[in-house]
Amino acid sequence: MAGQQLPEQQAGRPGADDDDLGVHGALPQQSGAQRARYFHAKVPPRLLDRNGAFTQRLGRNEHRMLLMALASVPAYWLYDEPRDQRFPDALHIERISARSAPRDWRIEPHRHQDMAQFFLIASGGGLVRIDGAAHRLSPGTVMLLPPLAIHEFRFEPGTEGFVVSVAMSTLTPLIEAEPALGAALGEPFVAARGPKEQSIAELATAMEGALAEFGRNRGGRELALAAHARLIAIWFARAARSHAVANGGASDARAALVRRFVERVESHFHTHEPLAAYASALGVTGPHLTRICREVLGHSAMRVIQGRLMIEARRDLVYTRSPVSQIAFRLGFSDPAYFSRFFAARAGMSPSEYRAAG
């Protein structure tokens, strides 16, 4: 049974109701401005695609300034360890408590340049922010973090589970063999499933096996770790893909069309390409694309495009100090006032108000 993907921030509401989470390290009884300062990081949203290329044309000075800003959020192989050390294994796995408990169950904003991470919350819970969007964590929550996603955690004391870190080079043969898996692994995914579900039990068993192999020094260890990494990655790719297919009852053909559309939106959303152009590039008509998106995703194709713009806008407002006008131009809006109206109509507040609310 496919898990239900947790929604991102609802329009006009703070993410995950931070104030009443009761999470150790969260911010009860604090103002929105205080929360904004607490979670603030001087970094723009993800400006690079999965291959390390910029998602838009940048001038020389802007290119340099954005790279400097992005560098202000620490990049690690493993959290709080020097970035210049090479990732030593095909897979690294540890229990969540191993790195979180000594740090008072708080993991500050950071990113990973060439590494994906896979999480399973076995007990406890807390809050995670991924690219500015907040999600609750509870037993049975699974989470995929692709390279460059900016994330931070506030775990409840005693939270346990697994975190698997995999260098993308380990997954290259998998992605080359089935590119659709690469697309599924290229976006953050958070899903809440019952801790007693069979699929969660299977994942826990796979992670226990990987942890046992990781702690031994036997012949063929590197090959075994790579095999564990790929099996776990496939589990998460299937989970991410099954949300639209299983919950929407879509056929493989319809789901494939939606995946291709979402992938194109990812690389073209800032150009404000009309829906008809997206449909033409995919070999279908605009009404057909909209109908399939409604059947698979439960909303229109235009909402997919607008939603992607909103994700990027929220990232900029949460993670940078860029003026609203600069954010508007970067996202392809020629008129900052129109951008403000666009944002307010979907978020229920102006960009400035959203930034102040954290």
Coordinates of C-alpha atoms in Angstrom, one line a residue:
M1 CA 0.0 0.0 0.0
A2 CA 1.5 3.3 -1.0
G3 CA 2.1 5.9 1.7
Q4 CA 0.5 9.3 1.6
Q5 CA 3.0 12.0 0.7
L6 CA 3.0 14.8 3.2
P7 CA 1.8 18.1 1.8
E8 CA 4.1 21.1 1.6
Q9 CA 3.2 24.3 3.4
Q10 CA -0.5 25.0 2.9
A11 CA -1.4 28.4 1.5
G12 CA -1.3 31.1 4.2
R13 CA -0.1 28.7 6.9
P14 CA 3.3 28.2 8.4
G15 CA 4.9 24.8 7.7
A16 CA 4.0 21.9 9.9
D17 CA 2.6 24.1 12.7
D18 CA 6.0 24.6 14.3
D19 CA 4.7 26.1 17.5
D20 CA 2.6 23.1 18.6
L21 CA 4.9 20.3 17.5
G22 CA 6.3 19.8 21.0
V23 CA 9.7 19.0 19.4
H24 CA 12.9 19.4 21.3
G25 CA 14.7 22.3 19.7
A26 CA 11.7 23.8 18.0
L27 CA 10.5 27.3 18.7
P28 CA 7.3 27.3 20.9
Q29 CA 5.7 30.6 21.7
Q30 CA 8.0 32.6 19.4
S31 CA 7.0 35.1 16.8
G32 CA 7.2 34.5 13.1
A33 CA 10.1 37.0 12.8
Q34 CA 12.0 35.1 15.4
R35 CA 11.4 31.8 13.6
A36 CA 12.5 33.4 10.4
R37 CA 15.8 34.4 12.0
Y38 CA 16.2 31.0 13.6
F39 CA 15.9 29.1 10.4
H40 CA 17.5 31.7 8.2
A41 CA 20.4 30.7 6.0
K42 CA 22.1 33.0 3.5
V43 CA 21.7 30.9 0.5
P44 CA 19.7 30.9 -2.7
P45 CA 17.5 28.0 -3.6
R46 CA 18.9 25.1 -5.6
L47 CA 20.2 26.7 -8.8
L48 CA 21.8 23.6 -10.2
D49 CA 20.2 20.6 -11.8
R50 CA 21.1 17.0 -11.2
N51 CA 24.2 17.2 -13.5
G52 CA 25.6 20.3 -11.8
A53 CA 24.5 22.8 -14.5
F54 CA 22.7 26.1 -13.8
T55 CA 19.0 25.9 -14.5
Q56 CA 19.1 29.4 -16.1
R57 CA 21.4 31.8 -17.9
L58 CA 23.4 34.0 -15.5
G59 CA 25.6 36.9 -16.0
R60 CA 29.3 36.6 -14.9
N61 CA 28.8 38.8 -11.7
E62 CA 25.5 37.2 -10.8
H63 CA 27.0 33.7 -11.4
R64 CA 29.8 34.5 -9.0
M65 CA 27.6 36.1 -6.4
L66 CA 25.1 33.2 -6.4
L67 CA 27.9 30.7 -6.0
M68 CA 29.3 32.6 -3.1
A69 CA 25.9 32.7 -1.5
L70 CA 25.3 29.0 -2.0
A71 CA 28.7 28.3 -0.5
S72 CA 27.5 30.0 2.8
V73 CA 25.4 26.9 3.6
P74 CA 27.8 24.1 4.6
A75 CA 28.3 21.2 2.2
Y76 CA 29.4 17.9 3.6
W77 CA 29.8 14.3 2.7
L78 CA 28.7 13.4 6.2
Y79 CA 27.2 16.1 8.5
D80 CA 29.8 18.1 10.4
E81 CA 32.8 16.3 8.8
P82 CA 35.3 18.0 6.5
R83 CA 34.1 18.3 2.9
D84 CA 37.6 17.8 1.5
Q85 CA 37.7 14.2 2.8
R86 CA 36.5 11.7 0.1
F87 CA 33.4 9.7 0.8
P88 CA 35.1 6.4 1.8
D89 CA 32.6 3.7 0.9
A90 CA 29.9 2.9 -1.6
L91 CA 27.4 3.4 1.2
H92 CA 27.5 4.9 4.7
I93 CA 24.8 3.9 7.2
E94 CA 24.3 4.8 10.8
R95 CA 21.5 5.1 13.3
I96 CA 19.9 8.5 13.6
S97 CA 20.9 8.8 17.2
A98 CA 24.6 8.3 16.4
R99 CA 25.0 11.8 15.0
S100 CA 21.9 13.6 16.4
A101 CA 22.1 12.8 20.1
P102 CA 25.6 14.3 20.7
R103 CA 24.3 17.5 19.0
D104 CA 21.2 17.9 21.2
W105 CA 19.0 16.3 18.5
R106 CA 19.5 19.4 16.2
I107 CA 21.0 19.2 12.7
E108 CA 21.6 22.7 11.3
P109 CA 20.9 23.7 7.6
H110 CA 23.4 22.0 5.2
R111 CA 23.5 20.2 1.9
H112 CA 25.4 17.4 0.1
Q113 CA 26.9 18.1 -3.2
D114 CA 27.2 14.6 -4.8
M115 CA 25.3 12.4 -2.4
A116 CA 21.7 11.2 -1.8
Q117 CA 20.3 10.3 1.6
F118 CA 17.6 7.9 2.6
F119 CA 15.9 8.0 6.0
L120 CA 13.6 5.8 8.0
I121 CA 12.1 7.0 11.2
A122 CA 11.6 3.9 13.4
S123 CA 10.6 5.7 16.7
G124 CA 10.2 9.2 17.9
G125 CA 9.9 12.0 15.4
G126 CA 10.3 15.7 15.0
L127 CA 10.5 18.2 12.2
V128 CA 12.5 18.5 9.0
R129 CA 12.8 21.5 6.7
I130 CA 13.7 20.7 3.1
D131 CA 14.3 23.7 0.8
G132 CA 12.2 25.8 3.2
A133 CA 9.2 23.5 3.4
A134 CA 8.4 21.9 6.7
H135 CA 7.3 18.3 7.3
R136 CA 6.5 16.4 10.5
L137 CA 8.4 13.2 11.3
S138 CA 6.8 10.2 13.0
P139 CA 7.4 6.5 13.2
G140 CA 7.2 5.0 9.8
T141 CA 8.2 8.2 8.0
V142 CA 10.5 7.7 5.0
M143 CA 12.4 10.4 3.4
L144 CA 14.6 10.9 0.3
L145 CA 17.0 13.8 0.0
P146 CA 18.7 14.3 -3.4
P147 CA 22.0 16.1 -3.9
L148 CA 21.9 19.9 -3.2
A149 CA 18.7 19.9 -1.2
I150 CA 19.1 22.2 1.8
H151 CA 17.8 20.5 4.9
E152 CA 17.8 20.7 8.7
F153 CA 16.3 18.6 11.5
R154 CA 14.8 19.1 15.0
F155 CA 14.4 15.6 16.4
E156 CA 12.5 14.6 19.5
P157 CA 15.0 13.3 22.1
G158 CA 15.4 9.5 21.8
T159 CA 14.4 9.4 18.1
E160 CA 15.7 6.3 16.4
G161 CA 15.9 5.0 12.8
F162 CA 18.4 4.9 10.0
V163 CA 20.1 7.4 7.6
V164 CA 21.8 5.9 4.5
S165 CA 24.2 8.1 2.6
V166 CA 25.1 7.1 -1.0
A167 CA 27.5 8.8 -3.4
M168 CA 25.8 9.4 -6.7
S169 CA 28.6 7.6 -8.4
T170 CA 27.4 4.4 -6.7
L171 CA 24.0 4.9 -8.3
T172 CA 25.2 5.8 -11.8
P173 CA 24.9 2.3 -13.2
L174 CA 21.3 2.1 -11.8
I175 CA 20.3 5.4 -13.4
E176 CA 21.9 4.6 -16.7
A177 CA 20.1 1.3 -16.9
E178 CA 16.7 2.9 -16.0
P179 CA 16.6 6.7 -16.4
A180 CA 13.1 6.9 -14.9
L181 CA 14.7 5.8 -11.5
G182 CA 17.1 8.8 -11.8
A183 CA 14.1 11.1 -12.2
A184 CA 12.4 9.7 -9.2
L185 CA 15.6 10.0 -7.1
G186 CA 16.1 13.6 -8.2
E187 CA 13.4 15.3 -6.1
P188 CA 12.9 15.3 -2.3
F189 CA 10.2 12.9 -1.1
V190 CA 8.7 12.5 2.3
A191 CA 5.9 10.0 3.1
A192 CA 4.2 9.0 6.3
R193 CA 3.5 5.2 6.4
G194 CA 2.4 3.0 9.3
P195 CA 5.4 1.7 11.2
K196 CA 3.9 -1.8 11.0
E197 CA 3.3 -1.8 7.3
Q198 CA 5.0 -4.7 5.5
S199 CA 6.9 -2.4 3.1
I200 CA 8.3 -0.5 6.1
A201 CA 9.3 -3.8 7.8
E202 CA 11.0 -4.8 4.5
L203 CA 12.9 -1.5 4.4
A204 CA 14.0 -1.8 8.0
T205 CA 15.3 -5.3 7.3
A206 CA 17.2 -4.1 4.3
M207 CA 18.7 -1.3 6.3
E208 CA 19.6 -3.6 9.2
G209 CA 21.4 -5.8 6.7
A210 CA 23.3 -2.8 5.2
L211 CA 24.3 -1.7 8.7
A212 CA 25.6 -5.2 9.6
E213 CA 27.6 -5.3 6.3
F214 CA 28.9 -1.8 6.9
G215 CA 30.3 -2.7 10.3
R216 CA 32.3 -5.7 9.1
N217 CA 35.5 -6.0 7.1
R218 CA 34.9 -9.0 4.9
G219 CA 35.9 -9.9 1.4
G220 CA 33.8 -8.2 -1.3
R221 CA 32.7 -5.5 1.2
E222 CA 32.6 -2.7 -1.4
L223 CA 30.6 -4.7 -3.8
A224 CA 28.2 -5.8 -1.1
L225 CA 27.7 -2.2 0.1
A226 CA 27.0 -1.0 -3.5
A227 CA 24.4 -3.7 -3.8
H228 CA 22.7 -2.7 -0.6
A229 CA 22.8 1.0 -1.7
R230 CA 21.1 0.2 -5.0
L231 CA 18.4 -2.0 -3.4
I232 CA 17.6 0.8 -0.9
A233 CA 17.6 3.4 -3.7
I234 CA 15.2 1.3 -5.8
W235 CA 12.9 1.0 -2.8
F236 CA 12.7 4.8 -2.4
A237 CA 12.4 5.4 -6.2
R238 CA 9.4 3.0 -6.2
A239 CA 7.9 4.7 -3.2
A240 CA 8.2 8.1 -4.8
R241 CA 6.8 6.9 -8.1
S242 CA 3.9 4.9 -6.5
H243 CA 2.4 8.0 -4.9
A244 CA 1.0 9.3 -8.2
V245 CA 0.3 5.9 -9.7
A246 CA -1.2 4.0 -6.8
N247 CA -3.1 6.9 -5.2
G248 CA -4.3 8.2 -8.6
G249 CA -5.0 4.8 -10.1
A250 CA -3.1 5.8 -13.2
S251 CA -1.9 3.5 -15.9
D252 CA 1.8 3.3 -16.7
A253 CA 1.3 5.4 -19.9
R254 CA -0.4 8.2 -18.0
A255 CA 2.1 8.1 -15.2
A256 CA 4.9 8.2 -17.7
L257 CA 3.5 11.3 -19.4
V258 CA 3.1 13.1 -16.1
R259 CA 6.7 12.2 -15.1
R260 CA 8.0 13.6 -18.4
F261 CA 5.9 16.7 -17.9
V262 CA 7.2 17.2 -14.4
E263 CA 10.8 16.7 -15.6
R264 CA 10.3 19.4 -18.3
V265 CA 8.7 21.8 -15.8
E266 CA 11.8 21.3 -13.6
S267 CA 14.1 22.7 -16.3
H268 CA 11.7 25.2 -17.9
F269 CA 9.5 26.7 -15.2
H270 CA 11.5 30.0 -15.0
T271 CA 11.0 30.6 -18.7
H272 CA 7.2 30.9 -18.3
E273 CA 6.7 28.7 -21.3
P274 CA 3.0 28.4 -22.1
L275 CA 1.2 25.2 -21.4
A276 CA 0.6 24.6 -25.1
A277 CA 4.4 24.6 -25.6
Y278 CA 4.9 22.0 -22.9
A279 CA 2.2 19.8 -24.4
S280 CA 3.6 20.1 -27.9
A281 CA 7.1 19.1 -26.7
L282 CA 5.5 16.0 -25.1
G283 CA 3.5 15.1 -28.2
V284 CA 0.0 15.8 -26.8
T285 CA -2.5 18.6 -26.8
G286 CA -2.9 21.0 -23.9
P287 CA -6.4 19.8 -22.9
H288 CA -5.1 16.2 -22.9
L289 CA -2.1 17.0 -20.7
T290 CA -4.4 18.8 -18.3
R291 CA -6.9 15.9 -18.2
I292 CA -4.1 13.4 -17.5
C293 CA -2.6 15.6 -14.7
R294 CA -6.0 15.8 -13.1
E295 CA -6.4 12.0 -13.2
V296 CA -2.9 11.2 -11.9
L297 CA -2.1 14.2 -9.6
G298 CA -5.6 15.5 -8.7
H299 CA -4.9 19.0 -10.1
S300 CA -4.3 20.7 -13.4
A301 CA -1.1 20.9 -15.5
M302 CA -1.0 24.7 -15.0
R303 CA -1.0 24.2 -11.3
V304 CA 2.1 22.0 -11.6
I305 CA 3.9 24.9 -13.3
Q306 CA 2.7 27.5 -10.9
G307 CA 3.4 25.2 -7.9
R308 CA 7.0 24.8 -9.0
L309 CA 7.4 28.6 -9.2
M310 CA 6.0 28.8 -5.7
I311 CA 8.4 26.3 -4.4
E312 CA 11.3 28.3 -5.8
A313 CA 9.9 31.6 -4.5
R314 CA 9.5 30.1 -1.0
R315 CA 13.1 28.9 -1.1
D316 CA 14.3 32.4 -2.0
L317 CA 12.2 34.0 0.7
V318 CA 13.3 31.6 3.4
Y319 CA 17.0 31.1 2.5
T320 CA 18.1 34.4 1.1
R321 CA 18.0 38.1 1.8
S322 CA 17.4 38.9 -1.9
P323 CA 14.9 41.8 -2.5
V324 CA 11.5 40.6 -3.6
S325 CA 12.1 42.4 -7.0
Q326 CA 15.3 40.4 -7.5
I327 CA 13.5 37.2 -6.7
A328 CA 10.8 38.1 -9.2
F329 CA 13.2 38.7 -12.0
R330 CA 15.2 35.5 -11.3
L331 CA 12.0 33.5 -11.6
G332 CA 11.2 35.0 -15.0
F333 CA 8.6 37.7 -13.9
S334 CA 9.1 41.0 -15.8
D335 CA 7.0 42.9 -13.2
P336 CA 7.7 42.5 -9.5
A337 CA 4.3 43.8 -8.7
Y338 CA 2.7 41.0 -10.7
F339 CA 5.0 38.5 -9.0
S340 CA 3.7 39.8 -5.6
R341 CA 0.1 39.4 -6.7
F342 CA 0.9 35.9 -8.1
F343 CA 2.5 34.9 -4.8
A344 CA -0.2 36.4 -2.6
A345 CA -3.0 34.7 -4.5
R346 CA -1.5 31.3 -3.8
A347 CA 0.1 31.8 -0.3
G348 CA -2.6 34.0 1.2
M349 CA 0.0 36.7 2.1
S350 CA 2.5 38.9 0.3
P351 CA 6.1 37.8 -0.2
S352 CA 7.3 40.2 2.5
E353 CA 4.8 38.9 4.9
Y354 CA 5.7 35.3 4.1
R355 CA 9.4 36.0 4.7
A356 CA 8.6 37.7 8.1
A357 CA 6.4 34.8 9.2
G358 CA 9.3 32.3 8.5

